[in-house]
Amino acid sequence: MKAHEKIPKVIEALDQGFTDDEFIEKFQEMFPKEWQNVNRRYNQHERLTKEGKSHPMPEPKKYLLLKSHKYLKQVRDN
């Protein structure tokens, strides 16, 4: 299942008016393996990046919110 399929499922499982933190917690609960993968990729970037340099991947929570932005915006605009 791809992210564009998982994110709506998480949103459907939440009560209307949910916060970003509630969304992240529910994603972690529903898709723990995928959450571990995101964290693993982030940690790989951190490890492989030379000291004093930055890498393009945001922190896992920020990454998930960026991936889900259009879905969250649709729900919150209604």
PDB file of C-alpha atoms in Angstrom:
ATOM      1  CA  MET A   1       0.000   0.000   0.000  1.00  0.00           C
ATOM      2  CA  LYS A   2       1.413   3.368  -1.025  1.00  0.00           C
ATOM      3  CA  ALA A   3       1.395   6.586   1.007  1.00  0.00           C
ATOM      4  CA  HIS A   4      -1.492   8.023  -1.029  1.00  0.00           C
ATOM      5  CA  GLU A   5      -3.559   5.021   0.118  1.00  0.00           C
ATOM      6  CA  LYS A   6      -2.432   4.993   3.764  1.00  0.00           C
ATOM      7  CA  ILE A   7      -2.893   8.672   4.544  1.00  0.00           C
ATOM      8  CA  PRO A   8      -6.656   8.772   3.783  1.00  0.00           C
ATOM      9  CA  LYS A   9      -7.144   5.625   5.903  1.00  0.00           C
ATOM     10  CA  VAL A  10      -5.469   7.349   8.850  1.00  0.00           C
ATOM     11  CA  ILE A  11      -7.591  10.461   8.355  1.00  0.00           C
ATOM     12  CA  GLU A  12     -10.778   8.354   8.226  1.00  0.00           C
ATOM     13  CA  ALA A  13      -9.842   6.731  11.548  1.00  0.00           C
ATOM     14  CA  LEU A  14      -9.603  10.098  13.327  1.00  0.00           C
ATOM     15  CA  ASP A  15     -12.319  12.341  14.710  1.00  0.00           C
ATOM     16  CA  GLN A  16     -12.963  15.594  12.894  1.00  0.00           C
ATOM     17  CA  GLY A  17     -10.783  18.438  14.146  1.00  0.00           C
ATOM     18  CA  PHE A  18      -7.754  16.229  14.833  1.00  0.00           C
ATOM     19  CA  THR A  19      -4.335  17.775  15.390  1.00  0.00           C
ATOM     20  CA  ASP A  20      -1.082  17.078  13.556  1.00  0.00           C
ATOM     21  CA  ASP A  21       0.180  15.182  16.604  1.00  0.00           C
ATOM     22  CA  GLU A  22      -2.950  13.000  16.655  1.00  0.00           C
ATOM     23  CA  PHE A  23      -2.479  12.287  12.947  1.00  0.00           C
ATOM     24  CA  ILE A  24       1.144  11.229  13.498  1.00  0.00           C
ATOM     25  CA  GLU A  25       0.222   9.042  16.485  1.00  0.00           C
ATOM     26  CA  LYS A  26      -2.546   7.320  14.518  1.00  0.00           C
ATOM     27  CA  PHE A  27      -0.207   6.743  11.561  1.00  0.00           C
ATOM     28  CA  GLN A  28       2.343   5.179  13.922  1.00  0.00           C
ATOM     29  CA  GLU A  29      -0.382   2.964  15.398  1.00  0.00           C
ATOM     30  CA  MET A  30      -1.848   1.853  12.064  1.00  0.00           C
ATOM     31  CA  PHE A  31       1.385   1.524  10.087  1.00  0.00           C
ATOM     32  CA  PRO A  32       4.230   0.819  12.535  1.00  0.00           C
ATOM     33  CA  LYS A  33       6.427  -0.849   9.921  1.00  0.00           C
ATOM     34  CA  GLU A  34       6.225   2.134   7.576  1.00  0.00           C
ATOM     35  CA  TRP A  35       6.948   4.501  10.471  1.00  0.00           C
ATOM     36  CA  GLN A  36      10.042   2.450  11.309  1.00  0.00           C
ATOM     37  CA  ASN A  37      11.126   2.665   7.666  1.00  0.00           C
ATOM     38  CA  VAL A  38      10.826   6.461   7.675  1.00  0.00           C
ATOM     39  CA  ASN A  39      12.884   6.656  10.866  1.00  0.00           C
ATOM     40  CA  ARG A  40      15.451   4.216   9.491  1.00  0.00           C
ATOM     41  CA  ARG A  41      15.884   6.275   6.303  1.00  0.00           C
ATOM     42  CA  TYR A  42      16.237   9.459   8.318  1.00  0.00           C
ATOM     43  CA  ASN A  43      18.869   7.867  10.553  1.00  0.00           C
ATOM     44  CA  GLN A  44      20.763   6.634   7.487  1.00  0.00           C
ATOM     45  CA  HIS A  45      20.819  10.174   6.114  1.00  0.00           C
ATOM     46  CA  GLU A  46      22.039  11.447   9.478  1.00  0.00           C
ATOM     47  CA  ARG A  47      24.804   8.847   9.647  1.00  0.00           C
ATOM     48  CA  LEU A  48      26.001   9.305   6.068  1.00  0.00           C
ATOM     49  CA  THR A  49      25.979  13.102   6.089  1.00  0.00           C
ATOM     50  CA  LYS A  50      29.325  14.659   6.873  1.00  0.00           C
ATOM     51  CA  GLU A  51      29.591  16.712  10.033  1.00  0.00           C
ATOM     52  CA  GLY A  52      28.527  20.304   9.502  1.00  0.00           C
ATOM     53  CA  LYS A  53      26.504  19.432   6.391  1.00  0.00           C
ATOM     54  CA  SER A  54      22.770  18.990   6.085  1.00  0.00           C
ATOM     55  CA  HIS A  55      20.742  16.443   4.155  1.00  0.00           C
ATOM     56  CA  PRO A  56      17.466  16.961   2.297  1.00  0.00           C
ATOM     57  CA  MET A  57      15.265  14.662   4.393  1.00  0.00           C
ATOM     58  CA  PRO A  58      13.330  16.430   7.159  1.00  0.00           C
ATOM     59  CA  GLU A  59      12.803  14.870  10.582  1.00  0.00           C
ATOM     60  CA  PRO A  60      10.308  11.959  10.462  1.00  0.00           C
ATOM     61  CA  LYS A  61       7.322  13.857  11.891  1.00  0.00           C
ATOM     62  CA  LYS A  62       7.885  16.779   9.523  1.00  0.00           C
ATOM     63  CA  TYR A  63       8.388  14.351   6.629  1.00  0.00           C
ATOM     64  CA  LEU A  64       5.038  12.670   7.296  1.00  0.00           C
ATOM     65  CA  LEU A  65       3.230  16.003   7.565  1.00  0.00           C
ATOM     66  CA  LEU A  66       4.764  17.166   4.284  1.00  0.00           C
ATOM     67  CA  LYS A  67       3.737  13.908   2.553  1.00  0.00           C
ATOM     68  CA  SER A  68       0.176  14.260   3.843  1.00  0.00           C
ATOM     69  CA  HIS A  69      -0.191  18.027   3.373  1.00  0.00           C
ATOM     70  CA  LYS A  70      -2.656  17.961   0.460  1.00  0.00           C
ATOM     71  CA  TYR A  71      -4.878  15.392   2.203  1.00  0.00           C
ATOM     72  CA  LEU A  72      -4.840  17.277   5.500  1.00  0.00           C
ATOM     73  CA  LYS A  73      -5.587  20.556   3.726  1.00  0.00           C
ATOM     74  CA  GLN A  74      -8.621  19.039   1.956  1.00  0.00           C
ATOM     75  CA  VAL A  75     -10.042  17.738   5.235  1.00  0.00           C
ATOM     76  CA  ARG A  76      -9.390  20.917   7.174  1.00  0.00           C
ATOM     77  CA  ASP A  77     -10.789  23.211   4.472  1.00  0.00           C
ATOM     78  CA  ASN A  78     -14.159  21.413   4.547  1.00  0.00           C
TER      79      ASN A  78
END
